Amino acid sequence: MKTVLILDVENGSVGSALARLSPDKQPKLFGEMRSHAPLGLRVTGALLSANIKKAAANAIRHAGEIAARMRMHPKTALLGQVGSVAVFLAPPWGKPNLEGGRPDFMPEMSRYLRGELDAVFEDAPVSFYTSAGATAFSVRSLFAPEPCLVCNITGEVSELMRMDNDGVRAHATFPSGSNALLRTLRTHGGLSEAEARSAARLPFGTRHIKEPFRAAAGEFAGHFKNAVKELLSPGDILRVRVIGAEPAGEWFARALAADGSLAELFPDGGEVRALRSHHLTAHIEAHAEVPDLLLMLDALFADSGV
């Protein structure tokens, strides 16, 4: 039994949690938090990197404070002793390299994170993984091994993985994610960032933001369609699994299901389904009021190595 720090570094936010892992019990998450990078009207690589580093430092510091407080009390002292760190990197910081047989990580970001982690957690060994790897493992664990297309949505970028019964066969990214929806709500709906984040949690068919929703959905479906064409031929896949922080995952799944232009990729019909946190409740214990789906997926992957 050990406590592992889970650090989820995507391209719009960074999440952290402590996970208690045991060979004979389901993983237990505690101390979850997610730090969002500022939502600018435009994003550049340099600005994105700087903002994510700040968010990562905040998430690491929060985890360190939680662990320190737990070590101060006899009943929770063992829970606060972090034995190792598992870092999950989404594009552009980390992505699969199917030809090379091992993932690629951006050296600058990896060095920065290792330095921040060493400053707080000292000698705890740090391992790096891709978000794609954790997602693929979880999809195969929660659903039967099957041919499917997995769409992993993060802040600025979305990933596509074509999977068959044996695992991932192709990987691609496209420049549209949950922040594109927020920017559309701001520009088309005249909302502040806080108002846009709140509005993005409303049902897909909400009347007073119907037009911004329609514009964002059409843009996302177009990017998705162009990227998918590079991965498969029409009719190859019948199932699409959408992964995203709730409720964004469900929103983007609805956007794809409602877009008639995608019928040319799926001429025989099919199923678009969002992975929800309740799919994981039988496999992992989490205590956040609003469960962080990405941290739960990372913990499920980390637990597989116990």
PDB file of C-alpha atoms in Angstrom:
ATOM      1  CA  MET A   1       0.000   0.000   0.000  1.00  0.00           C
ATOM      2  CA  LYS A   2       1.412   3.424  -0.953  1.00  0.00           C
ATOM      3  CA  THR A   3       0.462   7.039  -1.661  1.00  0.00           C
ATOM      4  CA  VAL A   4       1.195   8.363  -5.137  1.00  0.00           C
ATOM      5  CA  LEU A   5       0.928  11.950  -6.331  1.00  0.00           C
ATOM      6  CA  ILE A   6      -1.030  12.135  -9.593  1.00  0.00           C
ATOM      7  CA  LEU A   7      -0.207  15.205 -11.699  1.00  0.00           C
ATOM      8  CA  ASP A   8      -2.324  15.703 -14.828  1.00  0.00           C
ATOM      9  CA  VAL A   9      -0.783  18.316 -17.144  1.00  0.00           C
ATOM     10  CA  GLU A  10      -2.965  19.117 -20.118  1.00  0.00           C
ATOM     11  CA  ASN A  11      -2.967  22.220 -22.318  1.00  0.00           C
ATOM     12  CA  GLY A  12      -5.579  24.320 -20.529  1.00  0.00           C
ATOM     13  CA  SER A  13      -5.198  23.254 -16.916  1.00  0.00           C
ATOM     14  CA  VAL A  14      -3.232  21.132 -14.457  1.00  0.00           C
ATOM     15  CA  GLY A  15      -4.819  18.817 -11.917  1.00  0.00           C
ATOM     16  CA  SER A  16      -3.306  17.098  -8.921  1.00  0.00           C
ATOM     17  CA  ALA A  17      -4.458  14.501  -6.410  1.00  0.00           C
ATOM     18  CA  LEU A  18      -3.044  12.056  -3.918  1.00  0.00           C
ATOM     19  CA  ALA A  19      -3.943   8.441  -4.605  1.00  0.00           C
ATOM     20  CA  ARG A  20      -3.775   5.600  -2.098  1.00  0.00           C
ATOM     21  CA  LEU A  21      -2.978   2.464  -4.054  1.00  0.00           C
ATOM     22  CA  SER A  22      -3.233  -1.092  -2.779  1.00  0.00           C
ATOM     23  CA  PRO A  23      -3.071  -4.481  -4.526  1.00  0.00           C
ATOM     24  CA  ASP A  24      -6.340  -5.655  -2.931  1.00  0.00           C
ATOM     25  CA  LYS A  25      -8.411  -2.440  -2.810  1.00  0.00           C
ATOM     26  CA  GLN A  26      -9.676   0.061  -5.337  1.00  0.00           C
ATOM     27  CA  PRO A  27      -7.647   3.293  -5.643  1.00  0.00           C
ATOM     28  CA  LYS A  28      -8.655   6.086  -3.296  1.00  0.00           C
ATOM     29  CA  LEU A  29      -8.268   9.698  -4.475  1.00  0.00           C
ATOM     30  CA  PHE A  30      -8.092  12.628  -2.076  1.00  0.00           C
ATOM     31  CA  GLY A  31      -6.921  16.237  -2.126  1.00  0.00           C
ATOM     32  CA  GLU A  32      -8.030  16.707  -5.733  1.00  0.00           C
ATOM     33  CA  MET A  33      -7.729  20.140  -7.324  1.00  0.00           C
ATOM     34  CA  ARG A  34      -7.410  21.610 -10.821  1.00  0.00           C
ATOM     35  CA  SER A  35      -5.716  24.911 -11.678  1.00  0.00           C
ATOM     36  CA  HIS A  36      -6.850  26.500 -14.949  1.00  0.00           C
ATOM     37  CA  ALA A  37      -4.623  28.622 -17.162  1.00  0.00           C
ATOM     38  CA  PRO A  38      -6.078  32.076 -18.004  1.00  0.00           C
ATOM     39  CA  LEU A  39      -8.404  32.033 -20.999  1.00  0.00           C
ATOM     40  CA  GLY A  40      -7.004  34.572 -23.444  1.00  0.00           C
ATOM     41  CA  LEU A  41      -8.712  35.449 -26.709  1.00  0.00           C
ATOM     42  CA  ARG A  42      -5.633  34.112 -28.495  1.00  0.00           C
ATOM     43  CA  VAL A  43      -2.992  31.621 -27.506  1.00  0.00           C
ATOM     44  CA  THR A  44       0.645  31.233 -28.536  1.00  0.00           C
ATOM     45  CA  GLY A  45       3.021  28.398 -27.751  1.00  0.00           C
ATOM     46  CA  ALA A  46       5.175  30.553 -25.456  1.00  0.00           C
ATOM     47  CA  LEU A  47       2.179  31.951 -23.556  1.00  0.00           C
ATOM     48  CA  LEU A  48       0.590  28.526 -23.219  1.00  0.00           C
ATOM     49  CA  SER A  49       3.808  27.045 -21.843  1.00  0.00           C
ATOM     50  CA  ALA A  50       4.224  29.867 -19.325  1.00  0.00           C
ATOM     51  CA  ASN A  51       0.624  29.633 -18.128  1.00  0.00           C
ATOM     52  CA  ILE A  52       0.725  25.854 -17.773  1.00  0.00           C
ATOM     53  CA  LYS A  53       3.946  26.058 -15.775  1.00  0.00           C
ATOM     54  CA  LYS A  54       2.260  28.475 -13.357  1.00  0.00           C
ATOM     55  CA  ALA A  55      -0.774  26.199 -13.097  1.00  0.00           C
ATOM     56  CA  ALA A  56       1.496  23.198 -12.495  1.00  0.00           C
ATOM     57  CA  ALA A  57       3.396  24.985  -9.731  1.00  0.00           C
ATOM     58  CA  ASN A  58       0.074  25.835  -8.076  1.00  0.00           C
ATOM     59  CA  ALA A  59      -1.194  22.244  -8.325  1.00  0.00           C
ATOM     60  CA  ILE A  60       2.082  20.799  -6.971  1.00  0.00           C
ATOM     61  CA  ARG A  61       2.145  23.263  -4.088  1.00  0.00           C
ATOM     62  CA  HIS A  62      -1.457  22.396  -3.191  1.00  0.00           C
ATOM     63  CA  ALA A  63      -0.676  18.665  -3.160  1.00  0.00           C
ATOM     64  CA  GLY A  64       2.382  19.294  -0.986  1.00  0.00           C
ATOM     65  CA  GLU A  65       0.304  21.236   1.543  1.00  0.00           C
ATOM     66  CA  ILE A  66      -2.327  18.486   1.698  1.00  0.00           C
ATOM     67  CA  ALA A  67       0.334  15.809   2.219  1.00  0.00           C
ATOM     68  CA  ALA A  68       2.087  17.878   4.926  1.00  0.00           C
ATOM     69  CA  ARG A  69      -1.137  18.436   6.882  1.00  0.00           C
ATOM     70  CA  MET A  70      -1.909  14.729   6.777  1.00  0.00           C
ATOM     71  CA  ARG A  71       1.541  13.811   8.073  1.00  0.00           C
ATOM     72  CA  MET A  72       0.919  15.981  11.138  1.00  0.00           C
ATOM     73  CA  HIS A  73      -1.859  13.713  12.444  1.00  0.00           C
ATOM     74  CA  PRO A  74      -1.134  10.185  13.679  1.00  0.00           C
ATOM     75  CA  LYS A  75      -4.226   8.661  12.066  1.00  0.00           C
ATOM     76  CA  THR A  76      -3.412  10.033   8.600  1.00  0.00           C
ATOM     77  CA  ALA A  77       0.392  10.224   8.749  1.00  0.00           C
ATOM     78  CA  LEU A  78       0.902   7.263   6.419  1.00  0.00           C
ATOM     79  CA  LEU A  79      -1.486   8.722   3.831  1.00  0.00           C
ATOM     80  CA  GLY A  80       0.650  11.862   3.643  1.00  0.00           C
ATOM     81  CA  GLN A  81       3.873  10.018   2.910  1.00  0.00           C
ATOM     82  CA  VAL A  82       4.173  10.326  -0.878  1.00  0.00           C
ATOM     83  CA  GLY A  83       6.193   7.398  -2.177  1.00  0.00           C
ATOM     84  CA  SER A  84       6.241   8.309  -5.865  1.00  0.00           C
ATOM     85  CA  VAL A  85       4.903  10.737  -8.461  1.00  0.00           C
ATOM     86  CA  ALA A  86       3.085   9.877 -11.688  1.00  0.00           C
ATOM     87  CA  VAL A  87       2.967  12.733 -14.220  1.00  0.00           C
ATOM     88  CA  PHE A  88       0.569  12.503 -17.165  1.00  0.00           C
ATOM     89  CA  LEU A  89       1.303  14.822 -20.097  1.00  0.00           C
ATOM     90  CA  ALA A  90      -1.161  15.737 -22.844  1.00  0.00           C
ATOM     91  CA  PRO A  91      -0.098  17.255 -26.201  1.00  0.00           C
ATOM     92  CA  PRO A  92       2.007  19.187 -26.891  1.00  0.00           C
ATOM     93  CA  TRP A  93       3.919  18.168 -23.744  1.00  0.00           C
ATOM     94  CA  GLY A  94       3.590  14.409 -24.291  1.00  0.00           C
ATOM     95  CA  LYS A  95       2.201  12.140 -26.980  1.00  0.00           C
ATOM     96  CA  PRO A  96       2.492   8.553 -28.197  1.00  0.00           C
ATOM     97  CA  ASN A  97       5.098   7.632 -30.773  1.00  0.00           C
ATOM     98  CA  LEU A  98       3.640   4.495 -32.306  1.00  0.00           C
ATOM     99  CA  GLU A  99       6.467   4.083 -34.803  1.00  0.00           C
ATOM    100  CA  GLY A 100       9.177   4.461 -32.178  1.00  0.00           C
ATOM    101  CA  GLY A 101       7.378   2.275 -29.662  1.00  0.00           C
ATOM    102  CA  ARG A 102       7.705   4.744 -26.784  1.00  0.00           C
ATOM    103  CA  PRO A 103       6.147   8.131 -25.956  1.00  0.00           C
ATOM    104  CA  ASP A 104       7.688  11.509 -26.759  1.00  0.00           C
ATOM    105  CA  PHE A 105       7.899  14.155 -24.026  1.00  0.00           C
ATOM    106  CA  MET A 106       8.813  17.820 -24.458  1.00  0.00           C
ATOM    107  CA  PRO A 107      12.168  18.155 -22.634  1.00  0.00           C
ATOM    108  CA  GLU A 108      11.638  21.737 -21.433  1.00  0.00           C
ATOM    109  CA  MET A 109       8.311  20.967 -19.738  1.00  0.00           C
ATOM    110  CA  SER A 110       9.579  17.680 -18.283  1.00  0.00           C
ATOM    111  CA  ARG A 111      12.626  19.413 -16.755  1.00  0.00           C
ATOM    112  CA  TYR A 112      10.481  22.188 -15.299  1.00  0.00           C
ATOM    113  CA  LEU A 113       8.008  19.780 -13.712  1.00  0.00           C
ATOM    114  CA  ARG A 114      10.761  17.597 -12.298  1.00  0.00           C
ATOM    115  CA  GLY A 115      12.369  20.657 -10.696  1.00  0.00           C
ATOM    116  CA  GLU A 116       9.078  21.796  -9.111  1.00  0.00           C
ATOM    117  CA  LEU A 117       8.329  18.288  -7.867  1.00  0.00           C
ATOM    118  CA  ASP A 118      11.813  17.807  -6.425  1.00  0.00           C
ATOM    119  CA  ALA A 119      11.470  21.082  -4.500  1.00  0.00           C
ATOM    120  CA  VAL A 120       8.273  19.896  -2.775  1.00  0.00           C
ATOM    121  CA  PHE A 121       8.510  16.107  -2.675  1.00  0.00           C
ATOM    122  CA  GLU A 122      12.320  15.812  -2.560  1.00  0.00           C
ATOM    123  CA  ASP A 123      13.407  12.225  -3.193  1.00  0.00           C
ATOM    124  CA  ALA A 124      10.089  10.778  -4.426  1.00  0.00           C
ATOM    125  CA  PRO A 125      10.784   9.096  -7.801  1.00  0.00           C
ATOM    126  CA  VAL A 126       8.984  10.707 -10.755  1.00  0.00           C
ATOM    127  CA  SER A 127       7.592   8.778 -13.740  1.00  0.00           C
ATOM    128  CA  PHE A 128       6.199  10.358 -16.908  1.00  0.00           C
ATOM    129  CA  TYR A 129       3.303   8.977 -18.947  1.00  0.00           C
ATOM    130  CA  THR A 130       1.037  10.301 -21.692  1.00  0.00           C
ATOM    131  CA  SER A 131      -2.592  11.190 -21.161  1.00  0.00           C
ATOM    132  CA  ALA A 132      -3.279   9.108 -24.247  1.00  0.00           C
ATOM    133  CA  GLY A 133      -1.811   6.049 -22.548  1.00  0.00           C
ATOM    134  CA  ALA A 134      -4.004   6.474 -19.471  1.00  0.00           C
ATOM    135  CA  THR A 135      -7.080   7.079 -21.613  1.00  0.00           C
ATOM    136  CA  ALA A 136      -6.476   4.063 -23.853  1.00  0.00           C
ATOM    137  CA  PHE A 137      -5.924   1.802 -20.838  1.00  0.00           C
ATOM    138  CA  SER A 138      -9.113   3.023 -19.166  1.00  0.00           C
ATOM    139  CA  VAL A 139     -11.261   2.686 -22.278  1.00  0.00           C
ATOM    140  CA  ARG A 140     -10.106  -0.909 -22.696  1.00  0.00           C
ATOM    141  CA  SER A 141     -10.740  -1.581 -18.988  1.00  0.00           C
ATOM    142  CA  LEU A 142     -14.172   0.023 -18.751  1.00  0.00           C
ATOM    143  CA  PHE A 143     -15.484  -1.099 -22.136  1.00  0.00           C
ATOM    144  CA  ALA A 144     -14.780  -4.366 -23.863  1.00  0.00           C
ATOM    145  CA  PRO A 145     -11.682  -4.408 -26.109  1.00  0.00           C
ATOM    146  CA  GLU A 146     -13.251  -3.352 -29.386  1.00  0.00           C
ATOM    147  CA  PRO A 147     -12.575  -1.301 -32.505  1.00  0.00           C
ATOM    148  CA  CYS A 148     -13.413   2.294 -31.641  1.00  0.00           C
ATOM    149  CA  LEU A 149     -12.326   5.886 -32.103  1.00  0.00           C
ATOM    150  CA  VAL A 150     -11.382   7.689 -28.891  1.00  0.00           C
ATOM    151  CA  CYS A 151     -11.576  11.481 -28.778  1.00  0.00           C
ATOM    152  CA  ASN A 152      -9.732  12.922 -25.778  1.00  0.00           C
ATOM    153  CA  ILE A 153     -10.680  16.598 -25.288  1.00  0.00           C
ATOM    154  CA  THR A 154      -8.465  18.981 -23.341  1.00  0.00           C
ATOM    155  CA  GLY A 155      -8.207  22.759 -23.209  1.00  0.00           C
ATOM    156  CA  GLU A 156      -6.586  23.783 -26.481  1.00  0.00           C
ATOM    157  CA  VAL A 157      -6.044  20.464 -28.277  1.00  0.00           C
ATOM    158  CA  SER A 158      -7.985  17.241 -28.770  1.00  0.00           C
ATOM    159  CA  GLU A 159      -6.480  13.820 -29.407  1.00  0.00           C
ATOM    160  CA  LEU A 160      -7.803  11.026 -31.582  1.00  0.00           C
ATOM    161  CA  MET A 161      -6.857   7.394 -31.154  1.00  0.00           C
ATOM    162  CA  ARG A 162      -7.986   4.621 -33.437  1.00  0.00           C
ATOM    163  CA  MET A 163      -8.129   1.462 -31.340  1.00  0.00           C
ATOM    164  CA  ASP A 164      -8.682  -2.167 -32.231  1.00  0.00           C
ATOM    165  CA  ASN A 165      -8.909  -5.287 -30.083  1.00  0.00           C
ATOM    166  CA  ASP A 166      -5.167  -5.151 -29.349  1.00  0.00           C
ATOM    167  CA  GLY A 167      -4.720  -1.445 -28.539  1.00  0.00           C
ATOM    168  CA  VAL A 168      -3.936   1.883 -30.222  1.00  0.00           C
ATOM    169  CA  ARG A 169      -3.253   1.677 -33.956  1.00  0.00           C
ATOM    170  CA  ALA A 170      -3.183   5.356 -34.961  1.00  0.00           C
ATOM    171  CA  HIS A 171      -2.966   8.725 -33.209  1.00  0.00           C
ATOM    172  CA  ALA A 172      -3.616  12.318 -34.256  1.00  0.00           C
ATOM    173  CA  THR A 173      -4.373  15.730 -32.742  1.00  0.00           C
ATOM    174  CA  PHE A 174      -6.431  18.702 -33.876  1.00  0.00           C
ATOM    175  CA  PRO A 175      -6.450  22.308 -32.599  1.00  0.00           C
ATOM    176  CA  SER A 176      -9.850  22.484 -30.946  1.00  0.00           C
ATOM    177  CA  GLY A 177     -10.812  21.753 -27.351  1.00  0.00           C
ATOM    178  CA  SER A 178     -12.923  22.930 -24.462  1.00  0.00           C
ATOM    179  CA  ASN A 179     -11.370  26.420 -24.510  1.00  0.00           C
ATOM    180  CA  ALA A 180     -12.681  26.944 -28.059  1.00  0.00           C
ATOM    181  CA  LEU A 181     -16.210  26.582 -26.689  1.00  0.00           C
ATOM    182  CA  LEU A 182     -15.458  29.101 -23.934  1.00  0.00           C
ATOM    183  CA  ARG A 183     -14.000  31.605 -26.410  1.00  0.00           C
ATOM    184  CA  THR A 184     -17.044  31.280 -28.659  1.00  0.00           C
ATOM    185  CA  LEU A 185     -19.343  31.916 -25.713  1.00  0.00           C
ATOM    186  CA  ARG A 186     -17.310  35.008 -24.840  1.00  0.00           C
ATOM    187  CA  THR A 187     -17.149  36.499 -28.331  1.00  0.00           C
ATOM    188  CA  HIS A 188     -20.590  35.478 -29.655  1.00  0.00           C
ATOM    189  CA  GLY A 189     -22.456  35.743 -26.374  1.00  0.00           C
ATOM    190  CA  GLY A 190     -20.702  38.775 -24.882  1.00  0.00           C
ATOM    191  CA  LEU A 191     -19.834  36.872 -21.692  1.00  0.00           C
ATOM    192  CA  SER A 192     -16.985  37.233 -19.230  1.00  0.00           C
ATOM    193  CA  GLU A 193     -14.657  34.271 -18.661  1.00  0.00           C
ATOM    194  CA  ALA A 194     -16.462  33.365 -15.412  1.00  0.00           C
ATOM    195  CA  GLU A 195     -19.856  33.635 -17.146  1.00  0.00           C
ATOM    196  CA  ALA A 196     -18.609  31.538 -20.086  1.00  0.00           C
ATOM    197  CA  ARG A 197     -17.365  28.766 -17.767  1.00  0.00           C
ATOM    198  CA  SER A 198     -20.746  28.754 -16.044  1.00  0.00           C
ATOM    199  CA  ALA A 199     -22.690  28.799 -19.329  1.00  0.00           C
ATOM    200  CA  ALA A 200     -20.619  25.887 -20.680  1.00  0.00           C
ATOM    201  CA  ARG A 201     -22.179  23.709 -17.990  1.00  0.00           C
ATOM    202  CA  LEU A 202     -25.701  24.286 -19.338  1.00  0.00           C
ATOM    203  CA  PRO A 203     -27.541  21.647 -21.415  1.00  0.00           C
ATOM    204  CA  PHE A 204     -26.673  21.430 -25.102  1.00  0.00           C
ATOM    205  CA  GLY A 205     -30.045  22.828 -26.243  1.00  0.00           C
ATOM    206  CA  THR A 206     -30.217  25.835 -23.893  1.00  0.00           C
ATOM    207  CA  ARG A 207     -32.178  28.470 -25.810  1.00  0.00           C
ATOM    208  CA  HIS A 208     -30.520  31.762 -24.839  1.00  0.00           C
ATOM    209  CA  ILE A 209     -27.057  30.541 -25.885  1.00  0.00           C
ATOM    210  CA  LYS A 210     -28.231  28.394 -28.763  1.00  0.00           C
ATOM    211  CA  GLU A 211     -26.329  30.314 -31.443  1.00  0.00           C
ATOM    212  CA  PRO A 212     -22.922  30.341 -29.685  1.00  0.00           C
ATOM    213  CA  PHE A 213     -23.383  26.646 -28.926  1.00  0.00           C
ATOM    214  CA  ARG A 214     -24.241  25.930 -32.565  1.00  0.00           C
ATOM    215  CA  ALA A 215     -21.188  27.849 -33.816  1.00  0.00           C
ATOM    216  CA  ALA A 216     -18.831  26.089 -31.392  1.00  0.00           C
ATOM    217  CA  ALA A 217     -20.309  22.670 -32.159  1.00  0.00           C
ATOM    218  CA  GLY A 218     -19.948  23.167 -35.914  1.00  0.00           C
ATOM    219  CA  GLU A 219     -16.341  24.309 -35.616  1.00  0.00           C
ATOM    220  CA  PHE A 220     -15.424  21.362 -33.387  1.00  0.00           C
ATOM    221  CA  ALA A 221     -17.140  18.825 -35.659  1.00  0.00           C
ATOM    222  CA  GLY A 222     -15.300  20.250 -38.665  1.00  0.00           C
ATOM    223  CA  HIS A 223     -11.888  19.901 -37.007  1.00  0.00           C
ATOM    224  CA  PHE A 224     -12.827  16.407 -35.844  1.00  0.00           C
ATOM    225  CA  LYS A 225     -13.915  15.358 -39.333  1.00  0.00           C
ATOM    226  CA  ASN A 226     -10.720  16.588 -40.996  1.00  0.00           C
ATOM    227  CA  ALA A 227      -8.522  14.785 -38.460  1.00  0.00           C
ATOM    228  CA  VAL A 228     -10.499  11.538 -38.605  1.00  0.00           C
ATOM    229  CA  LYS A 229     -10.091  11.330 -42.385  1.00  0.00           C
ATOM    230  CA  GLU A 230      -6.368  10.744 -41.805  1.00  0.00           C
ATOM    231  CA  LEU A 231      -7.037   7.793 -39.484  1.00  0.00           C
ATOM    232  CA  LEU A 232      -9.752   5.709 -41.113  1.00  0.00           C
ATOM    233  CA  SER A 233     -11.903   5.126 -44.157  1.00  0.00           C
ATOM    234  CA  PRO A 234     -15.689   5.568 -44.117  1.00  0.00           C
ATOM    235  CA  GLY A 235     -17.383   2.687 -42.360  1.00  0.00           C
ATOM    236  CA  ASP A 236     -14.243   1.399 -40.604  1.00  0.00           C
ATOM    237  CA  ILE A 237     -15.443   2.321 -37.101  1.00  0.00           C
ATOM    238  CA  LEU A 238     -18.908   2.282 -35.526  1.00  0.00           C
ATOM    239  CA  ARG A 239     -18.154   3.520 -31.991  1.00  0.00           C
ATOM    240  CA  VAL A 240     -16.774   6.867 -30.839  1.00  0.00           C
ATOM    241  CA  ARG A 241     -15.781   7.308 -27.191  1.00  0.00           C
ATOM    242  CA  VAL A 242     -15.508  10.938 -26.035  1.00  0.00           C
ATOM    243  CA  ILE A 243     -13.338  11.761 -23.020  1.00  0.00           C
ATOM    244  CA  GLY A 244     -13.452  15.179 -21.409  1.00  0.00           C
ATOM    245  CA  ALA A 245     -13.824  16.932 -18.077  1.00  0.00           C
ATOM    246  CA  GLU A 246     -17.480  16.873 -17.103  1.00  0.00           C
ATOM    247  CA  PRO A 247     -19.766  18.213 -18.420  1.00  0.00           C
ATOM    248  CA  ALA A 248     -17.645  19.111 -21.480  1.00  0.00           C
ATOM    249  CA  GLY A 249     -17.332  15.477 -22.560  1.00  0.00           C
ATOM    250  CA  GLU A 250     -21.097  15.060 -22.802  1.00  0.00           C
ATOM    251  CA  TRP A 251     -21.452  18.412 -24.598  1.00  0.00           C
ATOM    252  CA  PHE A 252     -18.901  17.518 -27.268  1.00  0.00           C
ATOM    253  CA  ALA A 253     -20.394  14.043 -27.684  1.00  0.00           C
ATOM    254  CA  ARG A 254     -23.752  15.705 -28.395  1.00  0.00           C
ATOM    255  CA  ALA A 255     -22.046  18.076 -30.843  1.00  0.00           C
ATOM    256  CA  LEU A 256     -20.678  15.131 -32.834  1.00  0.00           C
ATOM    257  CA  ALA A 257     -23.874  13.084 -32.675  1.00  0.00           C
ATOM    258  CA  ALA A 258     -25.945  16.035 -33.941  1.00  0.00           C
ATOM    259  CA  ASP A 259     -23.685  16.935 -36.885  1.00  0.00           C
ATOM    260  CA  GLY A 260     -25.119  15.454 -40.059  1.00  0.00           C
ATOM    261  CA  SER A 261     -21.946  16.015 -42.084  1.00  0.00           C
ATOM    262  CA  LEU A 262     -20.203  13.218 -40.165  1.00  0.00           C
ATOM    263  CA  ALA A 263     -22.498  10.656 -41.787  1.00  0.00           C
ATOM    264  CA  GLU A 264     -20.005  10.287 -44.649  1.00  0.00           C
ATOM    265  CA  LEU A 265     -17.447   8.939 -42.138  1.00  0.00           C
ATOM    266  CA  PHE A 266     -20.007   6.679 -40.482  1.00  0.00           C
ATOM    267  CA  PRO A 267     -22.325   5.629 -43.322  1.00  0.00           C
ATOM    268  CA  ASP A 268     -23.618   2.626 -41.377  1.00  0.00           C
ATOM    269  CA  GLY A 269     -24.518   4.720 -38.348  1.00  0.00           C
ATOM    270  CA  GLY A 270     -22.867   4.177 -35.019  1.00  0.00           C
ATOM    271  CA  GLU A 271     -22.648   5.225 -31.400  1.00  0.00           C
ATOM    272  CA  VAL A 272     -21.141   8.355 -29.869  1.00  0.00           C
ATOM    273  CA  ARG A 273     -20.774   7.979 -26.123  1.00  0.00           C
ATOM    274  CA  ALA A 274     -19.144  10.176 -23.496  1.00  0.00           C
ATOM    275  CA  LEU A 275     -17.225   8.553 -20.663  1.00  0.00           C
ATOM    276  CA  ARG A 276     -18.677   9.825 -17.379  1.00  0.00           C
ATOM    277  CA  SER A 277     -17.326   9.739 -13.850  1.00  0.00           C
ATOM    278  CA  HIS A 278     -20.073   7.319 -12.815  1.00  0.00           C
ATOM    279  CA  HIS A 279     -18.524   4.742 -15.151  1.00  0.00           C
ATOM    280  CA  LEU A 280     -15.514   4.788 -12.810  1.00  0.00           C
ATOM    281  CA  THR A 281     -17.226   4.707  -9.419  1.00  0.00           C
ATOM    282  CA  ALA A 282     -17.079   0.910  -9.229  1.00  0.00           C
ATOM    283  CA  HIS A 283     -13.335   1.023  -9.887  1.00  0.00           C
ATOM    284  CA  ILE A 284     -12.077   4.039  -7.950  1.00  0.00           C
ATOM    285  CA  GLU A 285     -13.004   6.017  -4.846  1.00  0.00           C
ATOM    286  CA  ALA A 286     -12.968   9.792  -5.173  1.00  0.00           C
ATOM    287  CA  HIS A 287     -14.208  12.383  -2.699  1.00  0.00           C
ATOM    288  CA  ALA A 288     -14.316  15.618  -4.700  1.00  0.00           C
ATOM    289  CA  GLU A 289     -17.761  17.233  -4.865  1.00  0.00           C
ATOM    290  CA  VAL A 290     -17.364  17.351  -8.644  1.00  0.00           C
ATOM    291  CA  PRO A 291     -15.235  14.335  -9.624  1.00  0.00           C
ATOM    292  CA  ASP A 292     -12.262  15.096 -11.859  1.00  0.00           C
ATOM    293  CA  LEU A 293     -12.600  12.527 -14.637  1.00  0.00           C
ATOM    294  CA  LEU A 294      -9.040  12.951 -15.932  1.00  0.00           C
ATOM    295  CA  LEU A 295      -7.475  12.431 -12.507  1.00  0.00           C
ATOM    296  CA  MET A 296      -9.645   9.348 -12.038  1.00  0.00           C
ATOM    297  CA  LEU A 297      -8.421   7.905 -15.348  1.00  0.00           C
ATOM    298  CA  ASP A 298      -4.812   8.631 -14.386  1.00  0.00           C
ATOM    299  CA  ALA A 299      -5.257   6.934 -11.013  1.00  0.00           C
ATOM    300  CA  LEU A 300      -6.801   3.858 -12.629  1.00  0.00           C
ATOM    301  CA  PHE A 301      -3.748   3.612 -14.890  1.00  0.00           C
ATOM    302  CA  ALA A 302      -1.321   4.152 -11.983  1.00  0.00           C
ATOM    303  CA  ASP A 303      -3.108   1.464  -9.984  1.00  0.00           C
ATOM    304  CA  SER A 304      -2.513  -1.078 -12.768  1.00  0.00           C
ATOM    305  CA  GLY A 305       1.178  -1.027 -11.920  1.00  0.00           C
ATOM    306  CA  VAL A 306       0.754  -1.779  -8.196  1.00  0.00           C
TER     307      VAL A 306
END
